[in-house]
PDB file of C-alpha atoms in Angstrom:
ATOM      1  CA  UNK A  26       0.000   0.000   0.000  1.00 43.00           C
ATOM      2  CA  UNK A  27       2.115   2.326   1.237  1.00 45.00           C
ATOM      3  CA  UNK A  28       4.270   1.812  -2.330  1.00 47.00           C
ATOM      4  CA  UNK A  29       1.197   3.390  -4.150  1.00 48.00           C
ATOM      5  CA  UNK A  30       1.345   6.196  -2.487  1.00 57.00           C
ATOM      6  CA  UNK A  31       4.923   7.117  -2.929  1.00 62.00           C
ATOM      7  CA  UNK A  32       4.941   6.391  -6.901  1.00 68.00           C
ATOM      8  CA  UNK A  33       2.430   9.429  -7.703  1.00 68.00           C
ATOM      9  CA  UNK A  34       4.686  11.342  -5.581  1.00 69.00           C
ATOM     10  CA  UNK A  35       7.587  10.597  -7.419  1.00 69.00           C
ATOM     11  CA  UNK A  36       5.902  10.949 -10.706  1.00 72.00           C
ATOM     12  CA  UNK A  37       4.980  14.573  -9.340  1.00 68.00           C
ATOM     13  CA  UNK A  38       8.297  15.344  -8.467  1.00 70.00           C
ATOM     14  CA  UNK A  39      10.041  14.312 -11.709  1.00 70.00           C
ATOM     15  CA  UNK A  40       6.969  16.234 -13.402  1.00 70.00           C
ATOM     16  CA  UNK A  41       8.207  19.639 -11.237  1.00 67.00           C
ATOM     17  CA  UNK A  42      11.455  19.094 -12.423  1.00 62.00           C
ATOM     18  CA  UNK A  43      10.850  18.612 -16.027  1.00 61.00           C
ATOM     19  CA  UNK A  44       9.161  22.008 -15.802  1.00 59.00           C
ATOM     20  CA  UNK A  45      11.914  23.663 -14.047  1.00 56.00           C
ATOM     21  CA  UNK A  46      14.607  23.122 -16.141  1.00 53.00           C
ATOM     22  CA  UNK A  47      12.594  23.311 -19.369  1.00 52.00           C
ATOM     23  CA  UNK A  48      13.062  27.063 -21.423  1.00 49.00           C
ATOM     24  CA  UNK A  49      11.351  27.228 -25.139  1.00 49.00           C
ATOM     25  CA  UNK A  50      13.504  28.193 -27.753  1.00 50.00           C
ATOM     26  CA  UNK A  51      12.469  31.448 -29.110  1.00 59.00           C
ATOM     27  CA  UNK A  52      11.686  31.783 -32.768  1.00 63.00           C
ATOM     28  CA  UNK A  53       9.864  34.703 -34.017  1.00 79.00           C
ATOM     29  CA  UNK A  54       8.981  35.838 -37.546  1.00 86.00           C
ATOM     30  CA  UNK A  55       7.086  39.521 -38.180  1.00 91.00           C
ATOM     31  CA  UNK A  56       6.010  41.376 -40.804  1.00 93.00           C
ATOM     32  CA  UNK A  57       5.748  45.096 -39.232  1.00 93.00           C
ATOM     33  CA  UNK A  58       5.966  48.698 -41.963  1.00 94.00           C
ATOM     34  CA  UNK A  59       8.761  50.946 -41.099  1.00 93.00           C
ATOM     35  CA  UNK A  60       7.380  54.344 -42.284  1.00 92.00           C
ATOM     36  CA  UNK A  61       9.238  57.084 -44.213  1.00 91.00           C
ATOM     37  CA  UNK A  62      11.560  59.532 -41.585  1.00 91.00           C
ATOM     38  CA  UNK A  63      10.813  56.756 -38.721  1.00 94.00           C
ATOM     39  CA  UNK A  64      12.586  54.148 -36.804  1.00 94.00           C
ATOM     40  CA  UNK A  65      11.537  50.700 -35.418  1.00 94.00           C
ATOM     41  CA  UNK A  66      13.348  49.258 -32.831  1.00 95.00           C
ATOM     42  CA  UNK A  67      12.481  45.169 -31.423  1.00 94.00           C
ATOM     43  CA  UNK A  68      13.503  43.751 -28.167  1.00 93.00           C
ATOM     44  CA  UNK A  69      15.089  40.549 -27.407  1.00 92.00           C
ATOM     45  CA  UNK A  70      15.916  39.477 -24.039  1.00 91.00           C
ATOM     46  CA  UNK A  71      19.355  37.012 -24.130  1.00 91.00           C
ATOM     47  CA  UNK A  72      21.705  35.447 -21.406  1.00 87.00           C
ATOM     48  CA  UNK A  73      25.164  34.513 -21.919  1.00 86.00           C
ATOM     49  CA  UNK A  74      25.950  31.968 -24.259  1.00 85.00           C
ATOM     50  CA  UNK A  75      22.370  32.042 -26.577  1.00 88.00           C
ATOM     51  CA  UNK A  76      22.648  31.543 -29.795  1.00 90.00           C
ATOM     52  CA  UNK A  77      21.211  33.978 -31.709  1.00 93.00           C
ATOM     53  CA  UNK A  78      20.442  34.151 -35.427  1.00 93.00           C
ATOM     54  CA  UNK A  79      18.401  37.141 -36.530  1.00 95.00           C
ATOM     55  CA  UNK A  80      17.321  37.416 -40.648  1.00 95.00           C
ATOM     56  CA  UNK A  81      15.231  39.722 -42.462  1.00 95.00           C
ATOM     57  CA  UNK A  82      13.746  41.225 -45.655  1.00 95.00           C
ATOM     58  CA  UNK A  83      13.395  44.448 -46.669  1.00 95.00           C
ATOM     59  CA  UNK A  84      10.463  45.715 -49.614  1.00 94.00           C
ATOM     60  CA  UNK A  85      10.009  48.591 -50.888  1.00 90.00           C
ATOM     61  CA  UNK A  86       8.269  50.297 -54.104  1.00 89.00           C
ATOM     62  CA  UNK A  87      11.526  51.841 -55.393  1.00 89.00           C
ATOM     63  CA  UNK A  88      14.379  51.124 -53.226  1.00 87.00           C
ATOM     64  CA  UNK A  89      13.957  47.894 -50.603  1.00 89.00           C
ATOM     65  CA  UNK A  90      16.851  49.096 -48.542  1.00 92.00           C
ATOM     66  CA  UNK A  91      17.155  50.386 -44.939  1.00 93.00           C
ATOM     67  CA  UNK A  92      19.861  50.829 -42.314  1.00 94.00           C
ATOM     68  CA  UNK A  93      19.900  48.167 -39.468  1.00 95.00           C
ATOM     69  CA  UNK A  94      22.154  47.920 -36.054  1.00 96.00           C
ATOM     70  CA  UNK A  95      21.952  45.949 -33.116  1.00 95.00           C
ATOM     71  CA  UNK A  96      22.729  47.267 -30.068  1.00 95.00           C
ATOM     72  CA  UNK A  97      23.421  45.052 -26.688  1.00 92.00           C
ATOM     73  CA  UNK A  98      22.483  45.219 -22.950  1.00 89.00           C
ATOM     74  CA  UNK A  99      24.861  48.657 -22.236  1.00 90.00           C
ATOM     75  CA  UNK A 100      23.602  50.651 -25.442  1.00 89.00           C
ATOM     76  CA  UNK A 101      26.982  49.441 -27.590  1.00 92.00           C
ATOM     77  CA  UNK A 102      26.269  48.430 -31.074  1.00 92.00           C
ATOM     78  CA  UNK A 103      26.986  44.950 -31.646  1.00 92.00           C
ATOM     79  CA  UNK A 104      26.657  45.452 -35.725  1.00 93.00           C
ATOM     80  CA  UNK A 105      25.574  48.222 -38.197  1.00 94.00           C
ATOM     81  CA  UNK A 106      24.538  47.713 -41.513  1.00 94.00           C
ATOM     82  CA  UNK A 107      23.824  50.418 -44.233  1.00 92.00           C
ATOM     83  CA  UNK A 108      21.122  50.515 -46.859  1.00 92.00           C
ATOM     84  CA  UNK A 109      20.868  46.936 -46.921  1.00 93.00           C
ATOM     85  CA  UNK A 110      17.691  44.255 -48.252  1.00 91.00           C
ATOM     86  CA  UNK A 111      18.481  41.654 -47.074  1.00 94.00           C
ATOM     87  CA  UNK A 112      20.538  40.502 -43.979  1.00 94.00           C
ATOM     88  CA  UNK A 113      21.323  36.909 -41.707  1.00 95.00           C
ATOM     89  CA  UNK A 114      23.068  37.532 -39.211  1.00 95.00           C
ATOM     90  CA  UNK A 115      24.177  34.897 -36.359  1.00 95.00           C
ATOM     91  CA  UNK A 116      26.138  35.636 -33.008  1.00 93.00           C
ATOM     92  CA  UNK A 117      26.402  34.463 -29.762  1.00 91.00           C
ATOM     93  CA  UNK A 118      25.496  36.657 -26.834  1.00 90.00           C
ATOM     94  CA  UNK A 119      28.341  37.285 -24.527  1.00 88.00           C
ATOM     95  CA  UNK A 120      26.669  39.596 -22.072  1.00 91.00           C
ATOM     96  CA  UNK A 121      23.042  38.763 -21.077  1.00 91.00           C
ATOM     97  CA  UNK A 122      20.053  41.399 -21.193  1.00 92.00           C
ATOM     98  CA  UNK A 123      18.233  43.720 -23.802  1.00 94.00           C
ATOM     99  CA  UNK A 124      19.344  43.427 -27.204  1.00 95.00           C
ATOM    100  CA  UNK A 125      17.753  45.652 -29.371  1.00 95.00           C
ATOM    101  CA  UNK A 126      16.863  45.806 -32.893  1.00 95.00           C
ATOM    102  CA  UNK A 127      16.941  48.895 -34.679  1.00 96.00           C
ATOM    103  CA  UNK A 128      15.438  50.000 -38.278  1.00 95.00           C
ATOM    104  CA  UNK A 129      16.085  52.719 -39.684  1.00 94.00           C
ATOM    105  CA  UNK A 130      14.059  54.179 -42.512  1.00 92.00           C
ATOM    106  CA  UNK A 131      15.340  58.274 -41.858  1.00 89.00           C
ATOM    107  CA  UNK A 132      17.091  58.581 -45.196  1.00 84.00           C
ATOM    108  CA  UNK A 133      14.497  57.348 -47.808  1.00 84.00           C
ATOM    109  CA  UNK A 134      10.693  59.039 -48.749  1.00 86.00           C
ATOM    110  CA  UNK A 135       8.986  56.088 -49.199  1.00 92.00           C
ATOM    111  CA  UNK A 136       7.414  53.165 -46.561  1.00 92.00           C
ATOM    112  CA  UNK A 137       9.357  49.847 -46.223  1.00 94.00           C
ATOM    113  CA  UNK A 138       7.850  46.772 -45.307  1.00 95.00           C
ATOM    114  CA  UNK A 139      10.172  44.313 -43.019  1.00 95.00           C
ATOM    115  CA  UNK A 140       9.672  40.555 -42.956  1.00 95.00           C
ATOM    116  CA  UNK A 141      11.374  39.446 -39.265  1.00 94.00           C
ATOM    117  CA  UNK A 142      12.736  36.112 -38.579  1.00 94.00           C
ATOM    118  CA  UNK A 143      15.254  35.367 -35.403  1.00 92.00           C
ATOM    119  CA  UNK A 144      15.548  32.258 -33.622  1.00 91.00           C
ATOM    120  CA  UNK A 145      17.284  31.813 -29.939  1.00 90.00           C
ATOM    121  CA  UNK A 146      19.016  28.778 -28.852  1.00 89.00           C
ATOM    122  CA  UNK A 147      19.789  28.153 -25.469  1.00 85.00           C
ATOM    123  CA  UNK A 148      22.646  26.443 -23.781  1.00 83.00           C
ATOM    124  CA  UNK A 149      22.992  25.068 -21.010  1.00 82.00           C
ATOM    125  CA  UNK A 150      26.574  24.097 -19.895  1.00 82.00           C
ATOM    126  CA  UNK A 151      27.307  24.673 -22.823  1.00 80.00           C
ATOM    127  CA  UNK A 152      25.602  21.685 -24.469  1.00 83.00           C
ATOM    128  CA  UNK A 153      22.286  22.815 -26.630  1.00 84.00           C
ATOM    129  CA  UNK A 154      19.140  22.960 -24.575  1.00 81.00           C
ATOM    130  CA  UNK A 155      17.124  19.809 -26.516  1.00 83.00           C
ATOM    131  CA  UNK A 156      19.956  17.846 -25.874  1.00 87.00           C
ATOM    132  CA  UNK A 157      20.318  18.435 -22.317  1.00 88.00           C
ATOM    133  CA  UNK A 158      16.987  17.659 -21.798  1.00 86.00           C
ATOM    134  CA  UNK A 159      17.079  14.721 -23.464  1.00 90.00           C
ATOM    135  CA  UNK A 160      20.050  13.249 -21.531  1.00 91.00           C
ATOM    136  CA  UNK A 161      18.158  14.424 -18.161  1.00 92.00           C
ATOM    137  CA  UNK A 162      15.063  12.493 -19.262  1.00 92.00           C
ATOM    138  CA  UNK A 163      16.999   9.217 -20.176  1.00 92.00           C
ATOM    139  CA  UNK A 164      19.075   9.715 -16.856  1.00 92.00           C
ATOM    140  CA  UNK A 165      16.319   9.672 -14.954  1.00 92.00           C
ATOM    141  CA  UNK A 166      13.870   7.132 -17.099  1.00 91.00           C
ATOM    142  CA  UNK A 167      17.123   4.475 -16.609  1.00 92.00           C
ATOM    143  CA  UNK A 168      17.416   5.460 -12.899  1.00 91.00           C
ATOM    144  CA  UNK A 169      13.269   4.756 -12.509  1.00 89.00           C
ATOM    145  CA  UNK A 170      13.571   1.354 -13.831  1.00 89.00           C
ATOM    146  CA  UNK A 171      16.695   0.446 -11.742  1.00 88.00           C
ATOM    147  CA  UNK A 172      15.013   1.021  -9.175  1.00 87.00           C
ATOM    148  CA  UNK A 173      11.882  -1.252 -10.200  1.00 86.00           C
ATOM    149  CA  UNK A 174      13.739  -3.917 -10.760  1.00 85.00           C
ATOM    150  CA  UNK A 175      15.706  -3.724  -7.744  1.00 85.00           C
ATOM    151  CA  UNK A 176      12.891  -3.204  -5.553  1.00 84.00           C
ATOM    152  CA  UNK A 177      10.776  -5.681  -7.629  1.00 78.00           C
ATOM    153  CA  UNK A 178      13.541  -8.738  -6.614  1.00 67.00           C
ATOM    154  CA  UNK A 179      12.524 -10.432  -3.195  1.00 71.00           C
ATOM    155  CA  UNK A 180      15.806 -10.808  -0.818  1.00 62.00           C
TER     156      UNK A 180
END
């Protein structure tokens, strides 16, 4: 009986666990118009050692350019691009905090619409996030049926 009892609690506990350690990946795609004169700035939030890999289009009617910079948690720019279409570009943060995302339309007469992708990867220990996981799980899974067994054999 009293073996019943204790099994939903471990269950529980392992459950907590699971949802402790688990972070999403962050993947994000926008479409948003950057207007003539005007800047747009996004906000990502980072820690040390995300991967980061932010891509986007630019259209326009005439000219499907605008300027583009990142800048990190202590208002540094972490890259500047000029009148560019489109861009990829990955890094890895080495500070955690804000990172902005700034574009600017100033120099051009004319609307621009911006297609937004970025994805975030997380480490953890340096190993990717999935894969941590996944190693916790089977840790745990092959330390749940060891102890089965074990208490399963009479002495």
């Amino acid at each position: 009986m009293i073996r019943l009892k204790k099994e939903p609690i471990h269950f529980l506990f392992i459950i907590i666990v699971s949802a402790i350690l688990v972070q999403l990946s962050d993947a994000t795609a926008i479409s948003f118009k950057v207007l003539k004169g005007e800047e747009i700035t996004k906000s990502i939030s980072l820690v040390i050692e995300d991967r980061v890999l932010v891509k986007f289009t630019v259209v326009g009617q005439t000219a499907s350019t605008l300027d583009f910079y990142i800048t990190d948690s202590n208002g540094d720019v972490e890259v500047e691009y000029s009148r560019v279409g489109t861009v990829s570009y990955p890094f890895v943060c080495d500070e955690a905090g804000e990172y902005v995302l700034h574009f600017s339309n100033t120099d051009t007469s004319e609307d621009k619409h911006v297609t937004l992708d970025y994805e975030i990867q997380h480490y953890i220990f340096g190993i990717p996030q999935m894969l941590f996981l996944t190693l916790i799980i089977v840790l745990v899974s092959v330390a749940a049926v060891a102890t089965f067994i074990l208490m399963g054999k009479p002495r």
